[in-house]
XYZ file of C-alpha atoms in Angstrom:
471
model
C 0.000 0.000 0.000
C 2.833 2.391 0.919
C 4.586 1.896 -2.428
C 1.377 2.620 -4.313
C 0.880 5.802 -2.280
C 4.421 6.960 -3.083
C 4.004 6.167 -6.765
C 0.852 8.258 -6.998
C 2.494 11.148 -5.156
C 5.509 10.879 -7.436
C 3.390 11.023 -10.575
C 1.511 14.097 -9.346
C 4.633 15.916 -8.155
C 6.585 15.265 -11.357
C 3.661 16.421 -13.477
C 3.415 19.764 -11.713
C 7.011 20.233 -10.524
C 7.858 23.022 -12.981
C 4.633 24.857 -12.203
C 5.090 24.585 -8.434
C 8.652 25.891 -8.652
C 7.485 28.878 -10.692
C 4.866 29.924 -8.157
C 5.424 32.795 -5.746
C 3.424 30.898 -3.135
C 5.394 28.435 -1.029
C 4.403 24.787 -1.429
C 5.356 21.637 0.458
C 4.072 18.090 -0.125
C 4.454 15.304 2.449
C 3.758 11.617 2.160
C 1.532 9.428 4.362
C 4.279 9.383 7.029
C 4.526 13.192 7.075
C 7.947 13.089 5.407
C 8.781 15.767 2.859
C 8.219 14.470 -0.634
C 8.524 17.799 -2.426
C 9.192 21.422 -1.493
C 9.265 24.153 -4.127
C 12.325 26.340 -4.603
C 10.903 29.625 -3.179
C 9.974 27.870 0.094
C 13.331 26.111 0.316
C 15.206 29.379 -0.290
C 13.327 31.059 2.551
C 14.095 28.165 4.922
C 17.753 28.237 3.898
C 17.820 24.646 2.710
C 18.165 22.778 -0.559
C 15.006 21.067 -1.767
C 16.926 17.862 -2.587
C 18.549 17.692 0.864
C 15.301 17.758 2.847
C 13.418 15.234 0.742
C 12.536 12.259 2.931
C 12.994 14.153 6.200
C 10.199 14.547 8.711
C 8.405 17.806 8.036
C 8.504 18.662 11.748
C 12.338 18.640 11.576
C 12.447 21.122 8.696
C 9.514 23.554 9.157
C 8.869 24.993 12.609
C 5.334 25.097 13.989
C 4.109 22.961 11.101
C 0.817 21.046 11.320
C 1.287 19.018 8.163
C 1.655 15.796 10.175
C -1.668 16.533 11.899
C -3.375 16.999 8.515
C -2.051 13.580 7.443
C -3.340 12.003 10.669
C -6.794 13.596 10.683
C -7.442 13.948 6.970
C -8.928 17.376 7.750
C -8.064 20.537 5.809
C -6.907 23.667 7.654
C -7.462 26.884 5.755
C -5.789 30.259 6.284
C -4.284 29.721 9.716
C -1.403 31.605 11.318
C 2.007 29.935 11.438
C 5.165 31.532 12.805
C 8.248 30.635 10.752
C 11.681 32.172 11.409
C 10.091 34.966 13.444
C 7.471 35.985 10.871
C 3.704 35.484 11.170
C 2.533 33.764 8.008
C -0.820 32.583 6.723
C -0.806 28.940 5.662
C -3.277 26.343 4.423
C -2.999 22.553 4.557
C -4.996 19.980 2.571
C -4.989 16.175 2.716
C -4.323 14.278 -0.498
C -6.912 11.506 -0.638
C -7.048 8.644 -3.092
C -9.883 6.103 -2.946
C -10.619 7.046 0.640
C -7.012 6.775 1.851
C -4.861 9.744 2.911
C -1.714 9.350 0.829
C -0.161 12.641 1.859
C -0.828 16.344 2.288
C -0.032 19.599 0.545
C 0.648 22.844 2.378
C 0.823 26.373 1.001
C 1.955 29.682 2.450
C 0.011 32.345 0.549
C 0.902 35.421 2.575
C 4.478 35.580 3.796
C 3.705 37.991 6.628
C 0.638 39.668 8.112
C 1.563 43.037 6.591
C 1.342 41.498 3.114
C -2.104 40.108 3.936
C -3.286 43.528 5.166
C -2.030 45.196 1.969
C -3.881 42.651 -0.173
C -6.961 43.178 1.971
C -6.857 46.943 1.359
C -6.325 46.401 -2.363
C -9.339 44.080 -2.544
C -11.433 46.631 -0.676
C -10.473 49.286 -3.207
C -11.380 47.018 -6.143
C -14.736 46.122 -4.621
C -15.540 49.764 -4.046
C -14.640 50.596 -7.656
C -16.622 47.738 -9.227
C -19.727 47.903 -7.103
C -19.722 51.248 -5.364
C -23.469 51.727 -5.290
C -23.907 48.322 -3.675
C -21.276 49.120 -1.078
C -23.021 52.405 -0.297
C -26.375 50.695 0.186
C -24.747 48.219 2.550
C -23.017 51.002 4.459
C -26.298 52.853 4.914
C -27.769 49.861 6.739
C -24.903 49.787 9.231
C -24.155 51.991 12.193
C -22.708 55.255 10.926
C -19.024 55.345 11.868
C -18.542 58.954 10.770
C -16.631 58.209 7.545
C -18.746 58.766 4.449
C -16.264 58.979 1.566
C -14.583 56.136 -0.298
C -11.533 56.021 -2.530
C -13.607 56.110 -5.686
C -15.300 59.305 -4.555
C -12.020 60.800 -5.755
C -12.538 61.962 -9.323
C -9.671 62.080 -11.788
C -7.677 60.119 -14.332
C -4.450 62.117 -14.139
C -1.224 60.342 -13.307
C -0.980 62.377 -10.099
C -4.328 61.062 -8.855
C -3.605 57.477 -9.918
C -0.291 57.539 -8.022
C -1.989 59.079 -5.010
C -4.723 56.431 -4.949
C -2.106 53.680 -5.155
C -0.220 55.181 -2.207
C -3.405 55.552 -0.139
C -4.298 51.904 -0.779
C -0.804 50.856 0.232
C -0.624 52.771 3.524
C -4.269 52.270 4.546
C -3.764 48.673 5.687
C -1.411 49.519 8.540
C -1.826 51.737 11.583
C 0.879 54.135 10.450
C 0.285 57.817 11.258
C -0.440 59.879 8.147
C 0.034 63.610 7.500
C -2.025 64.900 4.568
C -0.739 68.144 3.050
C -2.250 70.326 0.388
C -3.741 73.712 -0.379
C -7.230 74.601 0.802
C -9.875 72.897 -1.308
C -7.744 69.982 -2.537
C -9.758 67.326 -0.660
C -7.669 66.530 2.411
C -10.647 65.354 4.468
C -11.863 63.134 1.636
C -8.528 61.293 1.611
C -8.649 60.887 5.393
C -12.078 59.236 5.047
C -10.776 56.973 2.280
C -7.801 55.804 4.363
C -10.123 54.912 7.238
C -12.579 53.091 4.951
C -9.811 50.909 3.516
C -8.234 50.122 6.877
C -8.914 47.357 9.393
C -10.634 50.023 11.524
C -13.360 50.700 8.938
C -16.126 49.369 11.193
C -15.023 51.540 14.111
C -15.453 55.291 14.729
C -13.983 57.962 12.478
C -13.804 61.155 14.532
C -12.771 64.439 12.926
C -11.687 67.652 14.622
C -11.007 70.989 12.961
C -8.290 72.431 15.174
C -8.791 75.912 13.706
C -12.540 76.001 14.403
C -12.498 75.364 18.176
C -11.720 78.265 20.565
C -8.403 77.795 22.356
C -9.990 77.727 25.826
C -12.242 74.816 24.784
C -9.700 72.727 22.891
C -8.449 70.665 25.822
C -11.907 69.614 26.980
C -13.009 68.935 23.377
C -10.015 66.725 22.664
C -9.580 64.983 26.006
C -13.032 65.298 27.612
C -13.822 66.380 31.171
C -15.167 65.033 34.446
C -18.245 66.273 36.280
C -17.426 69.483 38.171
C -14.120 70.001 36.334
C -15.062 73.631 35.684
C -18.019 76.003 35.813
C -20.615 74.880 33.302
C -19.338 71.304 33.055
C -22.150 68.870 32.265
C -23.371 66.485 34.901
C -21.595 63.181 34.432
C -18.848 64.798 32.375
C -18.226 64.385 28.676
C -15.871 62.148 26.678
C -13.374 63.877 24.391
C -12.626 63.211 20.749
C -9.780 60.874 21.680
C -12.062 58.721 23.827
C -14.763 58.703 21.141
C -12.230 57.597 18.520
C -10.883 54.710 20.611
C -10.613 51.638 18.395
C -10.974 53.742 15.259
C -9.391 56.763 13.573
C -8.928 60.322 14.825
C -8.572 62.966 12.113
C -7.075 66.270 13.248
C -7.650 68.768 10.448
C -5.648 72.032 10.312
C -3.088 70.695 12.795
C -0.892 73.684 11.946
C -3.338 75.968 13.768
C -3.071 74.097 17.067
C -1.810 76.386 19.896
C 1.623 75.579 21.369
C 0.245 74.582 24.770
C -2.100 72.068 23.168
C 0.719 70.789 20.964
C 2.645 69.798 24.113
C -0.375 68.001 25.570
C -1.104 66.272 22.267
C 2.492 65.074 22.047
C 2.262 63.601 25.537
C -0.919 61.709 24.637
C 0.627 60.327 21.443
C 3.778 59.227 23.263
C 2.022 57.597 26.229
C -0.908 56.233 24.234
C -3.254 57.177 27.045
C -5.437 60.186 27.800
C -6.595 61.836 31.004
C -9.735 63.956 30.914
C -9.851 67.457 32.399
C -10.451 67.125 36.140
C -9.813 63.378 36.007
C -7.421 61.309 38.078
C -7.137 58.181 35.938
C -5.793 57.693 32.420
C -7.629 55.816 29.680
C -5.512 53.598 27.352
C -5.812 54.602 23.706
C -6.009 52.432 20.606
C -6.395 54.880 17.736
C -4.979 55.622 14.338
C -4.032 59.265 13.875
C -4.435 61.154 10.611
C -3.621 64.854 10.486
C -3.906 67.460 7.753
C -2.730 70.980 7.103
C -2.442 73.572 4.352
C 0.253 75.454 6.255
C 4.051 75.016 5.782
C 4.909 73.241 9.032
C 8.666 73.528 8.435
C 8.378 77.327 8.345
C 6.194 77.273 11.462
C 8.888 75.266 13.251
C 11.528 77.835 12.291
C 9.342 80.667 13.585
C 8.724 78.811 16.851
C 4.959 78.325 16.527
C 5.011 74.576 15.875
C 6.896 71.956 17.877
C 9.557 70.047 15.981
C 9.085 66.894 18.102
C 5.352 66.870 17.340
C 6.121 67.346 13.644
C 8.224 64.183 13.575
C 5.535 62.325 15.542
C 2.778 63.107 13.012
C 4.863 63.101 9.822
C 5.464 59.353 9.585
C 3.908 58.996 6.129
C 3.227 62.198 4.194
C 0.603 62.393 1.464
C 0.864 65.528 -0.659
C -2.248 66.493 -2.612
C -1.613 68.325 -5.898
C -3.465 71.602 -6.553
C -5.997 71.580 -9.374
C -3.711 73.642 -11.625
C -1.263 70.708 -11.599
C -3.889 68.210 -12.729
C -5.753 70.187 -15.386
C -6.612 67.029 -17.311
C -9.100 66.241 -14.498
C -10.984 69.547 -14.726
C -13.488 68.426 -17.388
C -14.335 65.227 -15.512
C -14.655 67.023 -12.175
C -16.900 69.703 -13.684
C -19.185 67.087 -15.210
C -19.276 65.177 -11.909
C -20.465 68.254 -10.016
C -23.103 69.011 -12.653
C -24.395 65.436 -12.541
C -24.482 65.594 -8.746
C -26.649 68.724 -8.901
C -28.824 67.039 -11.519
C -29.529 64.087 -9.203
C -30.288 66.447 -6.347
C -32.721 68.648 -8.291
C -34.133 66.226 -10.866
C -33.143 68.624 -13.618
C -31.095 67.475 -16.590
C -27.461 68.509 -16.251
C -26.302 71.240 -18.652
C -23.102 70.867 -20.673
C -20.140 73.215 -20.895
C -19.450 74.824 -24.244
C -15.970 74.518 -25.712
C -15.326 78.202 -24.935
C -16.353 77.747 -21.297
C -14.220 74.650 -20.812
C -11.278 76.329 -22.528
C -11.495 79.219 -20.074
C -11.697 76.784 -17.165
C -8.619 74.937 -18.369
C -6.731 78.237 -18.540
C -7.685 79.392 -15.034
C -5.350 78.805 -12.067
C -8.051 77.761 -9.523
C -6.587 79.190 -6.302
C -9.522 77.657 -4.408
C -8.925 74.310 -6.107
C -11.730 71.701 -6.254
C -13.901 73.576 -3.760
C -13.830 76.649 -6.007
C -14.600 74.541 -9.087
C -17.632 73.026 -7.358
C -18.940 76.479 -6.410
C -18.486 77.745 -9.987
C -20.372 74.737 -11.369
C -23.211 75.191 -8.890
C -23.654 78.837 -9.871
C -23.546 77.945 -13.568
C -26.025 75.085 -13.092
C -28.721 77.322 -11.615
C -28.232 80.181 -14.091
C -27.915 78.130 -17.286
C -30.555 77.843 -20.019
C -31.010 75.503 -22.978
C -28.848 72.850 -21.301
C -25.666 74.778 -22.129
C -23.172 76.653 -19.983
C -21.616 79.375 -22.139
C -18.559 81.380 -21.218
C -20.764 84.318 -20.196
C -22.167 82.361 -17.219
C -18.742 81.819 -15.666
C -17.321 84.284 -13.108
C -15.496 87.311 -14.445
C -12.072 85.993 -13.476
C -12.654 82.972 -15.745
C -14.348 84.709 -18.655
C -11.780 87.443 -19.275
C -10.680 87.361 -22.888
C -6.968 87.173 -22.095
C -7.510 83.686 -20.702
C -8.375 82.437 -24.181
C -5.358 83.655 -26.091
C -2.934 80.980 -27.326
C -0.129 82.601 -25.333
C -2.078 82.378 -22.089
C -3.271 78.878 -22.855
C 0.332 77.778 -23.148
C 1.385 79.574 -19.971
C -1.590 78.254 -17.960
C -1.442 74.668 -19.150
C -4.113 74.130 -21.836
C -1.120 73.613 -24.055
C 1.857 72.416 -22.064
C 4.635 74.959 -21.900
C 7.211 72.280 -21.102
C 8.107 68.973 -22.671
C 8.646 68.013 -26.276
C 6.548 69.376 -29.106
C 4.889 65.960 -29.384
C 3.881 65.997 -25.688
C 2.466 69.515 -25.944
C 0.430 68.676 -29.060
C -0.881 65.446 -27.492
C -2.128 67.299 -24.419
C -3.781 69.997 -26.549
C -5.483 67.331 -28.697
C -6.755 65.507 -25.615
C -8.233 68.721 -24.177
C -9.953 69.541 -27.462
C -11.482 66.039 -27.700
C -12.735 66.236 -24.107
C -14.330 69.623 -24.801
C -16.047 68.310 -27.938
C -17.431 65.286 -26.070
C -18.858 67.480 -23.319
C -20.520 69.833 -25.795
C -21.976 66.900 -27.740
C -23.428 65.157 -24.659
C -20.834 62.356 -24.956
C -22.179 61.474 -28.418
C -19.026 60.300 -30.160
C -20.478 60.435 -33.656
C -21.480 64.085 -33.208
C -18.128 64.916 -31.590
C -16.223 63.391 -34.521
C -18.378 65.340 -36.972
C -17.855 68.560 -34.998
C -14.082 68.077 -35.147
C -14.213 67.252 -38.863
C -12.690 63.782 -38.621
C -13.998 60.295 -39.397
C -15.544 58.153 -36.693
C -12.754 55.548 -36.963
C -10.073 58.234 -36.596
C -11.940 59.667 -33.611
C -12.038 56.259 -31.897
C -8.319 55.792 -32.545
C -7.651 59.117 -30.794
C -9.889 58.153 -27.856
C -7.882 54.978 -27.441
C -4.601 56.871 -27.832
C -5.434 59.329 -25.055
C -7.202 56.826 -22.807
C -10.525 58.721 -22.919
């Protein structure tokens, strides 16, 4: 019986040997006596052994904390269980190999080589699910207890390389508990990214608490952040009140406009972050904290440190991973899509069909510098939506600073980015062509046949250009 078992294992292993050695996953096969029959090269390299040398050895002598011998004995599969190997927590699965009712061996795989890798994959899967079935995810979220986070990663509109790189970085860092500092000008969407990080993290089902440090009076900041006990001061509520840190316990605390935090509060915040515990105003006992901290600012913290209004030690505590949001003027290729998104949003809210920007209006918008960034763009679109007629938004309905004639000169278009002022001639012409195609599509209600006709090119040529520019 034993020889037959070994023969069958040998046939299977030889058939798939090349495939198993090519896999990134680690694979080990044992026989009915729990002796190693095959181990693929990636697994052997990690263990620091040669695959040929360990063949025939007991698996318990080669792989620490293994349960392969138990799988052979019980004939029961073990899926996705933790196993510590050489100091790393791995996720392994073990399956019996059964032939005609007899266990002739077992196969084990290590899919995730450490828990960090599993968390990264988990965040990536979350992002894909949100992208593919966002409406379904939203309907599910609405039936759950509201955690305070309402934005997801695919609430972020844009196809520019800057936004794609940013989304990839957010997905990567979201899985861990690393502290994140989000930097960017006012109106670039710092809070939205904080929400997205929380939604993709392991804390997604726990509270997301946000605090605008610039909006709370200095004399109330301590009690707002750390809470207070009954009788701590005149006017204190009976029974006291938990602070934002206590409310965020188990979840994420988002401190917006951290650069506006007074120096005294900076010192107290630093102490809380170092000790990982908080004591309420008037209290005598500390509460252990388990939170993830995300901060944001539009202010240059390095300059504030030099001028003595921001603590350097706090800066290093919060600036573990920095995420820099680009201003709208550095991602002009997203302007058309963002504008249409805001118009469609207003359309859903009012039940009125969304108007379309004319080529002249979009051209002016592409030329403008947008000092208020996405927030300013949304306000401009809202004003245009309610004042438009005949389902069109002409240049005349845009604010004066956008509709000035100098914005539409070729010289200004080049200097402001409709036509790139840097790069090769080919790059500049490609960007100009892409902007023109986007404008034509918007004016023609996304009707590609009409857009091609408007531009005076054949439908096949138009489709080739769409493919070329990824539109």
